[in-house]
mmCIF file of C-alpha atoms in Angstrom:
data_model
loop_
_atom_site.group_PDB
_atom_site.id
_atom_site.type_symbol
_atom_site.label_atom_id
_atom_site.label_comp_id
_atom_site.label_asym_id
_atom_site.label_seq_id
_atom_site.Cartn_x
_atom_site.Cartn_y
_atom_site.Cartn_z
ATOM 1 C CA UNK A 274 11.154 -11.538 26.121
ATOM 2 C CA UNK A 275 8.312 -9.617 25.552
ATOM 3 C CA UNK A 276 4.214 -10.916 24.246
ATOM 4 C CA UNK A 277 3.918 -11.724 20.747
ATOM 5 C CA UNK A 278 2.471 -8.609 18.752
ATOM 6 C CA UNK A 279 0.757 -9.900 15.815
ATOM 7 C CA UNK A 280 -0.493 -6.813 13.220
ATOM 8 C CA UNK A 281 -2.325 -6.889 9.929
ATOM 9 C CA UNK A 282 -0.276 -5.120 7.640
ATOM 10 C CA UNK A 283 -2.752 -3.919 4.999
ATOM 11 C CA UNK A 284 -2.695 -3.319 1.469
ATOM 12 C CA UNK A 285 -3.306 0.126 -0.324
ATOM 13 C CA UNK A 286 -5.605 1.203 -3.633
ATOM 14 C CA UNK A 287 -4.422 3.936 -5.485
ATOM 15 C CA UNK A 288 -8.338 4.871 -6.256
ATOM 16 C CA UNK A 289 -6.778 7.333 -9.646
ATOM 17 C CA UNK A 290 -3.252 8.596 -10.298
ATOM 18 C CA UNK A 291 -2.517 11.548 -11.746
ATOM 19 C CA UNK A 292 1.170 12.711 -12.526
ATOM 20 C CA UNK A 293 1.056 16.441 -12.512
ATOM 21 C CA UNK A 294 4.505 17.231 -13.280
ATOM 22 C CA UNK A 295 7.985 16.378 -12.849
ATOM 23 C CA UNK A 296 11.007 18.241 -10.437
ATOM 24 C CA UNK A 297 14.407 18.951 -10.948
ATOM 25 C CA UNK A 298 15.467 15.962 -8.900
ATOM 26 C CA UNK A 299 13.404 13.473 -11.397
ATOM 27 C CA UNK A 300 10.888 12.731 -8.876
ATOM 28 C CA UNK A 301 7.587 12.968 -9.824
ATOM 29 C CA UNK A 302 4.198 15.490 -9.001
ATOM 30 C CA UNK A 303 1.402 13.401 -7.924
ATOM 31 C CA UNK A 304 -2.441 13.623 -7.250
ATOM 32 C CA UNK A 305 -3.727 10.378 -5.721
ATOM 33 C CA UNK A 306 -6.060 8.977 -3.325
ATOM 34 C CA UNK A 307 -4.993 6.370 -1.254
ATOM 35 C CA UNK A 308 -7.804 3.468 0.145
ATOM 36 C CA UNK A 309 -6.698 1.536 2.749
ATOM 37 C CA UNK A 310 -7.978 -2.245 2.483
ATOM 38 C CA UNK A 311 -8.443 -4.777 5.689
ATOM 39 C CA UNK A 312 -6.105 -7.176 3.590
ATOM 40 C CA UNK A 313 -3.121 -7.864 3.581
ATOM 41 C CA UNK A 314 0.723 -9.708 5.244
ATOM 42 C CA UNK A 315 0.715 -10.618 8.620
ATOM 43 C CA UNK A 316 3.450 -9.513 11.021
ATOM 44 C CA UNK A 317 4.424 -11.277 14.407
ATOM 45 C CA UNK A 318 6.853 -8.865 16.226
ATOM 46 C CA UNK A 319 8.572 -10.271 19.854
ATOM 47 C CA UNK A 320 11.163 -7.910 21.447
ATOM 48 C CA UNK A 321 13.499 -9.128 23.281
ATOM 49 C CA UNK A 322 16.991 -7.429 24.858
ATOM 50 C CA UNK A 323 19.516 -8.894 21.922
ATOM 51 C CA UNK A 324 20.314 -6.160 20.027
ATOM 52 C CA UNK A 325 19.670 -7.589 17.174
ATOM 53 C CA UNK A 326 16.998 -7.668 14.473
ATOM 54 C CA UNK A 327 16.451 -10.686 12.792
ATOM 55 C CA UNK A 328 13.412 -11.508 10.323
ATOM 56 C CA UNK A 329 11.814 -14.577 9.224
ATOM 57 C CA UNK A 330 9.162 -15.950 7.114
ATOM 58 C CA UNK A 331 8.333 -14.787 3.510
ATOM 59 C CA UNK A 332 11.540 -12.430 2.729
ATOM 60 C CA UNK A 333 10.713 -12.413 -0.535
ATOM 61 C CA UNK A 334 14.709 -13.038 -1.131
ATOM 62 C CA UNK A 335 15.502 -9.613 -1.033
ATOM 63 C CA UNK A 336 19.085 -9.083 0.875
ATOM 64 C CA UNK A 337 18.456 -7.990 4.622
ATOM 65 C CA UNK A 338 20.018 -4.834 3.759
ATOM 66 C CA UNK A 339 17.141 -3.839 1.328
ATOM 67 C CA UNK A 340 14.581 -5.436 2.982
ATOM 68 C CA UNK A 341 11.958 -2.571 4.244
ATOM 69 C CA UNK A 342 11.088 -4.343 7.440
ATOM 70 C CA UNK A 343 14.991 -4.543 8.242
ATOM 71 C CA UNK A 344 16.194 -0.682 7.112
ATOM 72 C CA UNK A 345 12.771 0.244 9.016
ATOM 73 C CA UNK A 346 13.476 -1.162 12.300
ATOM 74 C CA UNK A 347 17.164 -0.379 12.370
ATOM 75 C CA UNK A 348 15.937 3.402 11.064
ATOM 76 C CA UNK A 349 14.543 3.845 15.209
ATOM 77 C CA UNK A 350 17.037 5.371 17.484
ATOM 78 C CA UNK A 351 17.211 2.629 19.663
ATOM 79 C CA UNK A 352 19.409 1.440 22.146
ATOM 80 C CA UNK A 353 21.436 -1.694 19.871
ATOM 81 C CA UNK A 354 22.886 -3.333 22.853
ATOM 82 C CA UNK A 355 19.388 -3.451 24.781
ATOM 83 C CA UNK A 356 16.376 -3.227 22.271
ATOM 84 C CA UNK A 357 16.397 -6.296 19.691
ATOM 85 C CA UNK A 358 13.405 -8.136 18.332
ATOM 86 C CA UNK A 359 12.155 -11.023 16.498
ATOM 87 C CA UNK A 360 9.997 -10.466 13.464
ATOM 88 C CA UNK A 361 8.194 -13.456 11.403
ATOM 89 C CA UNK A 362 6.509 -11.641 8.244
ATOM 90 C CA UNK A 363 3.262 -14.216 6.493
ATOM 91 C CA UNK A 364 3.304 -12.251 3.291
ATOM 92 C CA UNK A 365 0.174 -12.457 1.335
ATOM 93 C CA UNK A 366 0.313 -8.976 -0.985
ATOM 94 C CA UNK A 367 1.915 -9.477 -4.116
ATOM 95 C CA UNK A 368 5.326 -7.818 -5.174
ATOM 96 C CA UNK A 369 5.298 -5.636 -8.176
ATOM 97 C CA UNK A 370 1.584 -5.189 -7.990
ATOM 98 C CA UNK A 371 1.089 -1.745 -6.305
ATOM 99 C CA UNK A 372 -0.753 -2.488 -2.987
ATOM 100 C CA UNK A 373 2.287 -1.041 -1.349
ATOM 101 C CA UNK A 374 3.161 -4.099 0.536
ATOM 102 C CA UNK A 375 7.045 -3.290 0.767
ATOM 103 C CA UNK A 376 5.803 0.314 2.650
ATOM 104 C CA UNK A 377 3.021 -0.802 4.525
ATOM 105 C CA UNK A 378 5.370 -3.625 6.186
ATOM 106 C CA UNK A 379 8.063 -0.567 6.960
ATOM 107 C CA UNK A 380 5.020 1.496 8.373
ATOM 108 C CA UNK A 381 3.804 -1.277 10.325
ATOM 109 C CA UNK A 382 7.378 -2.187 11.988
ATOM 110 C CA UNK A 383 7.639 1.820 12.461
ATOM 111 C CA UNK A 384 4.342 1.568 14.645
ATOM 112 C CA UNK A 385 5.014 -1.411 16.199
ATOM 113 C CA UNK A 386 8.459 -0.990 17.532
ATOM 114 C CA UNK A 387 7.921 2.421 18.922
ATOM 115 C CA UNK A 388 5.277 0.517 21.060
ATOM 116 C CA UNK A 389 7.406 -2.261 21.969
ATOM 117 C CA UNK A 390 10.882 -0.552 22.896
ATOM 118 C CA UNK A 391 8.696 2.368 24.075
ATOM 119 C CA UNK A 392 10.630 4.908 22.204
ATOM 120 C CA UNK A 393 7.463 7.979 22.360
ATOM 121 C CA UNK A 394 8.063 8.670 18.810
ATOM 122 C CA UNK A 395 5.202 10.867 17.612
ATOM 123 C CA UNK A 396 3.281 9.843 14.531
ATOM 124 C CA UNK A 397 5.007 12.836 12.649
ATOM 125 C CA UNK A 398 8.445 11.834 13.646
ATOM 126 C CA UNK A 399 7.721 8.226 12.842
ATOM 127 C CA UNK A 400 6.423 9.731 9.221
ATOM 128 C CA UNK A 401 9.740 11.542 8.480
ATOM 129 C CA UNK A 402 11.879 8.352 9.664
ATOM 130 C CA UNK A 403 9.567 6.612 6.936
ATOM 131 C CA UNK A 404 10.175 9.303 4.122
ATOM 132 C CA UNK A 405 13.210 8.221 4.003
ATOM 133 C CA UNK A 406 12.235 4.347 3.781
ATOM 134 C CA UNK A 407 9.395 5.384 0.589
ATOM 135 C CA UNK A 408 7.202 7.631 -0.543
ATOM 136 C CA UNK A 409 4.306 5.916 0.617
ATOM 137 C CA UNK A 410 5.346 5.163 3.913
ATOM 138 C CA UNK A 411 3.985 7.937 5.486
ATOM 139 C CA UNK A 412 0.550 7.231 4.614
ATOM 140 C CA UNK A 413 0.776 4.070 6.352
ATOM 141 C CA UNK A 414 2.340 5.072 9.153
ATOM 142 C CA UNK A 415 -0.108 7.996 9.797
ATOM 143 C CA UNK A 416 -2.648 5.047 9.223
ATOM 144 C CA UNK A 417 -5.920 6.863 7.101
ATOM 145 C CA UNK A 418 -7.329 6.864 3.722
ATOM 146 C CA UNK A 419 -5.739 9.845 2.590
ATOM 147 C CA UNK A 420 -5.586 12.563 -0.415
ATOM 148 C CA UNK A 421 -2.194 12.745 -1.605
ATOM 149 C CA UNK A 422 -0.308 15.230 -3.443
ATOM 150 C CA UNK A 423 3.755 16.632 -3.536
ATOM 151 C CA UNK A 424 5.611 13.233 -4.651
ATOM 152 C CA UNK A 425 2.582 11.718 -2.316
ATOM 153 C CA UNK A 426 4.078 13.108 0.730
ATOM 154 C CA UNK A 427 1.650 15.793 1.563
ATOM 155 C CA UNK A 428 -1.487 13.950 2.765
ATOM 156 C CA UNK A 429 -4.631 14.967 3.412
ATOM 157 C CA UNK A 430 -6.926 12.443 5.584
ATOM 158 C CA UNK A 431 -10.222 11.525 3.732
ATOM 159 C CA UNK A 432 -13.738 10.107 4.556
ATOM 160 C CA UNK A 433 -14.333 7.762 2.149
ATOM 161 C CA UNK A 434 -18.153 5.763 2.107
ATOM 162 C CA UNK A 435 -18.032 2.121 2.078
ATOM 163 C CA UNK A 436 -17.379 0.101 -0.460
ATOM 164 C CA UNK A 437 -16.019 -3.631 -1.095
ATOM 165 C CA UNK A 438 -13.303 -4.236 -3.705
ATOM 166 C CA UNK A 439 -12.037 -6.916 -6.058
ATOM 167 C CA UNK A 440 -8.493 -6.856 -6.298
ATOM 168 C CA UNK A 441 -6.828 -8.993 -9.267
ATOM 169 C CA UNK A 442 -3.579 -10.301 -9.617
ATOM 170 C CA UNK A 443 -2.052 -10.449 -13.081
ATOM 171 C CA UNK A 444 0.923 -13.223 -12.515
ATOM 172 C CA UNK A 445 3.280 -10.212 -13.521
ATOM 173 C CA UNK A 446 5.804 -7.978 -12.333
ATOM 174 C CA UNK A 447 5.400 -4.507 -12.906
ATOM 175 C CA UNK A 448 8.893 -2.066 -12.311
ATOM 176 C CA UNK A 449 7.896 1.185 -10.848
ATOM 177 C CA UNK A 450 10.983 2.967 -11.867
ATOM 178 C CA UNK A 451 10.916 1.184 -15.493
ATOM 179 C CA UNK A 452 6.794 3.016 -15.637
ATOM 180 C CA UNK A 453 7.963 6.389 -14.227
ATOM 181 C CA UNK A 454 10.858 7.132 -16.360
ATOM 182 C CA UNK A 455 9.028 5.397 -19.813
ATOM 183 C CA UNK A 456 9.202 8.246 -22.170
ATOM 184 C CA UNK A 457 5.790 7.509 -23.149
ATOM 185 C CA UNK A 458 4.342 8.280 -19.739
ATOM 186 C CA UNK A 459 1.704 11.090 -19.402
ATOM 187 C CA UNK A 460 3.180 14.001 -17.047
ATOM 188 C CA UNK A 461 1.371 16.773 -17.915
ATOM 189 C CA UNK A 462 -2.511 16.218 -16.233
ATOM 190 C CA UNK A 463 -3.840 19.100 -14.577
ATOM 191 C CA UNK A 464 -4.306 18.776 -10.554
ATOM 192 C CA UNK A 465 -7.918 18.666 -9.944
ATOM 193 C CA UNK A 466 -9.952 19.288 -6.441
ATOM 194 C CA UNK A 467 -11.313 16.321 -3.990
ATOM 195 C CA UNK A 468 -14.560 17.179 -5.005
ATOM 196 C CA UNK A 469 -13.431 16.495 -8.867
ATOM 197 C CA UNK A 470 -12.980 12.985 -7.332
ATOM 198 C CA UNK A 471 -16.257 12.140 -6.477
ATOM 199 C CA UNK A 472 -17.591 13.737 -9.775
ATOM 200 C CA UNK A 473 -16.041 10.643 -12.008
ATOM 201 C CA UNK A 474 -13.166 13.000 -13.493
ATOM 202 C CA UNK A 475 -10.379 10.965 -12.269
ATOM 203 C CA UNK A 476 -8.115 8.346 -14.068
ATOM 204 C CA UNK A 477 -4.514 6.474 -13.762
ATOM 205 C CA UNK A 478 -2.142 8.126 -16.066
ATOM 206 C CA UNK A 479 0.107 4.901 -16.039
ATOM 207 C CA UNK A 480 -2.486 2.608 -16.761
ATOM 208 C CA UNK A 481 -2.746 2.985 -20.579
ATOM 209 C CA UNK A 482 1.146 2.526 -20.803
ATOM 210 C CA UNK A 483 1.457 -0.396 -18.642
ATOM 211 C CA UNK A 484 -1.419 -1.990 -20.762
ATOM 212 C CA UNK A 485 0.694 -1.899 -23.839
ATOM 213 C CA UNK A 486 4.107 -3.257 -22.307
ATOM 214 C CA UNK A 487 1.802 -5.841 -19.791
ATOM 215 C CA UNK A 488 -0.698 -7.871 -21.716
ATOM 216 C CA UNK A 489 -1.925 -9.913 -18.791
ATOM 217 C CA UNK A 490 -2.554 -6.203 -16.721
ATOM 218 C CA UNK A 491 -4.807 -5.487 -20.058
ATOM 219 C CA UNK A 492 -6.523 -8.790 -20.460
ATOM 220 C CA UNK A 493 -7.194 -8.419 -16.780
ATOM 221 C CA UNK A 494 -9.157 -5.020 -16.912
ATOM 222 C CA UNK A 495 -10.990 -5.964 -19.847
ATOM 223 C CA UNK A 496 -12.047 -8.923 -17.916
ATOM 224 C CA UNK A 497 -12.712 -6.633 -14.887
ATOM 225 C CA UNK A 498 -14.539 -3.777 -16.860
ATOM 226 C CA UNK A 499 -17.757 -5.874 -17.273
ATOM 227 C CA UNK A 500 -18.604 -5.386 -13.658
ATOM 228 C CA UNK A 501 -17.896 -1.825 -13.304
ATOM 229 C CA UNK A 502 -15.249 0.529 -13.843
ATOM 230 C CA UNK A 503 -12.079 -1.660 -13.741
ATOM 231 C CA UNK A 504 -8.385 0.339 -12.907
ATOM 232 C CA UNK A 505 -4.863 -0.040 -12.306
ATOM 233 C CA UNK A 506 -3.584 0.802 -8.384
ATOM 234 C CA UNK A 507 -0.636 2.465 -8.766
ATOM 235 C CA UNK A 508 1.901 1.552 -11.290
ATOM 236 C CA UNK A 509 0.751 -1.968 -11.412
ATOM 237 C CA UNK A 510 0.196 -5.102 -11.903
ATOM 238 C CA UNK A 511 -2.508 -5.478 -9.323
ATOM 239 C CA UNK A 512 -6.474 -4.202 -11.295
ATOM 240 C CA UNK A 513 -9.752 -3.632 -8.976
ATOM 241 C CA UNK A 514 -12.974 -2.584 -9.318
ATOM 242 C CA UNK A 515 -15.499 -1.488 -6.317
ATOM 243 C CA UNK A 516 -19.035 -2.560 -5.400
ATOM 244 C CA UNK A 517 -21.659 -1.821 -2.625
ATOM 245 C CA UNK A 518 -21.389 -4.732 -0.838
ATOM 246 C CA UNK A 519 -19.300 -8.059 -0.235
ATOM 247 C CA UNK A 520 -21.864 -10.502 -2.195
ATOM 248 C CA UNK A 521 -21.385 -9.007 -5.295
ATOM 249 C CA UNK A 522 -17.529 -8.729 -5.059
ATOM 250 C CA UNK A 523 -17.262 -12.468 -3.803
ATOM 251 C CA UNK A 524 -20.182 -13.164 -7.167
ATOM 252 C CA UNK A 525 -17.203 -11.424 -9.559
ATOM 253 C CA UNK A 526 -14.615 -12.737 -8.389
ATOM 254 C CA UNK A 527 -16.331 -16.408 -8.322
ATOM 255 C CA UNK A 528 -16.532 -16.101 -12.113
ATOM 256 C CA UNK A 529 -13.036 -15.347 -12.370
ATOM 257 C CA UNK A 530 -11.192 -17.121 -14.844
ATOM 258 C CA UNK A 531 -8.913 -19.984 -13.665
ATOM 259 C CA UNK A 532 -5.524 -17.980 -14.801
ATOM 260 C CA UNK A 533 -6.707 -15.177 -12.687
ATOM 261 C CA UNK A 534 -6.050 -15.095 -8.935
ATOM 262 C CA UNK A 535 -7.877 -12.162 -6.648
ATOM 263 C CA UNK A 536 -9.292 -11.636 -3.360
ATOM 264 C CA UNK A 537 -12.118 -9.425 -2.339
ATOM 265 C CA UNK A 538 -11.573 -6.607 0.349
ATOM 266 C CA UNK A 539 -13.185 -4.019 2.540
ATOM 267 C CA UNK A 540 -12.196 0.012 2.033
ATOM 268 C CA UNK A 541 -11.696 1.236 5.608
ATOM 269 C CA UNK A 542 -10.947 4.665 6.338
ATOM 270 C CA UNK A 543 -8.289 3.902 9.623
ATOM 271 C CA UNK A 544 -5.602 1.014 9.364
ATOM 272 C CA UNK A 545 -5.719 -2.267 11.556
ATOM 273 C CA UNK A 546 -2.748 -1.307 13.002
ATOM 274 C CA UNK A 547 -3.265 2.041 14.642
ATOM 275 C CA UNK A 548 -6.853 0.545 15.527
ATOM 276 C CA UNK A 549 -4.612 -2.723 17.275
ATOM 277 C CA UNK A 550 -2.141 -0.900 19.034
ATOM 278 C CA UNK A 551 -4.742 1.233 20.649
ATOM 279 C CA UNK A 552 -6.395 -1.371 22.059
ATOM 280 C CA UNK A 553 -3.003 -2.478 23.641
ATOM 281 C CA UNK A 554 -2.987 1.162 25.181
ATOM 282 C CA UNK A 555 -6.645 0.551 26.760
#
């Protein structure tokens, strides 16, 4: 049995979302600009030579068959009768709230495992195995803030400055297919440029819908909103709004109301776990 690798798997920011179009397959055209955060679930990962995978901790209840840490690991091309490993999952991001903690732990287990069973998987060949898994498993896997565009596929890494966030958490659940197939959802936004980004002309197209069917996401923003320019990460339920340093964050979210849980984070451009692993490689 192998050393205990324990990882931060960190939650995403969809910083704006704009749906561009839609293909023949229903999926949808994006624009988006993914922030990666230094929060998020912890993972403990111990190989061993059983062959099998077995996960415990926070599972969320989902059946092992749909659970993305699960379908992720057994997605390697491994040797079952030699490679096997114990994973204990401390979750701490939020289902339903669109910090992509479902993808980030497949991405995570991706990166980890082709450490551990030593399995020289490059980071492109560990991206395509985690296509498959979700569409934003690839941006976690390739581990950098990133410009996204495709169905968020095609990714673009990005230099983004500083900046400290307050993330709230609306005690709702917010369906991502329910949002993307609403017939009131905006699909029609023209793509813009990065630099349209950093000019202010950026928005989430499903924020104004999930407002009206969530009204704790819109009591939530228009609590947010007096500190800056509250938004909606991804499809929901999860609101945040930046600031220039951790003070002020940790000042907002101290004035919180009771109903409303949150936690304040750092932006950083490279995830913990590609940082992490290359340590090990030192």
């Amino acid at each position: 049995m192998s050393q205990p690798l324990t990882l931060l798997s960190p939650a995403k920011l969809n910083l704006f979302l704009h749906i561009v179009g839609r293909r023949a397959d229903g999926y949808h055209q994006l624009q988006t600009l993914f922030q990666l955060l230094d929060w998020g679930d912890q993972i403990q990962f111990t190989a061993n030579a059983s062959g099998e995978v077995r996960l415990s901790g926070d599972s969320l209840g989902i059946p092992p068959e749909e659970n993305l840490i699960i379908r992720a690991a057994l997605a390697l091309p491994r040797k079952p009768q030699q490679q096997g490993v114990d994973i204990h999952l401390e979750k701490h991001i939020p289902a339903g709230g669109g910090l992509g903690g479902g993808s980030s732990n497949a991405a995570t287990t991706l990166l980890a495992l082709n450490q551990l069973w030593r399995l020289g998987l490059s980071l492109s060949q560990l991206q395509q195995i985690g296509a498959q898994l979700g569409a934003d498993v690839p941006v976690f896997v390739a581990g950098h803030s990133a410009w996204a565009e495709g169905i968020g596929d095609v990714l673009t890494p990005v230099q983004l400055p500083q900046r400290w966030y307050l993330v709230l958490m609306p005690e709702c659940q917010v369906s991502t297919g329910e949002i993307f197939s609403h017939q009131q959802l905006t699909r029609d936004t023209s793509p813009i440029k990065i630099a349209a980004f950093f000019e202010g002309h950026t928005r989430n197209d499903c924020q104004k819908l999930v407002r009206s069917l969530h009204p704790e996401v819109n009591n939530a923003l228009n609590w947010l909103d007096k500190f800056g320019n509250a938004r909606m990460t991804g499809t929901g339920a999860c609101v945040f709004c930046g600031f220039q340093d951790e003070h002020s964050a940790q000042s907002a979210l101290s004035q919180a109301p009771r109903h409303l849980n949150g936690f304040v984070a750092r932006g950083v451009n490279e995830s913990p776990v590609l940082k992490a692993l290359a340590r090990l490689e030192e």
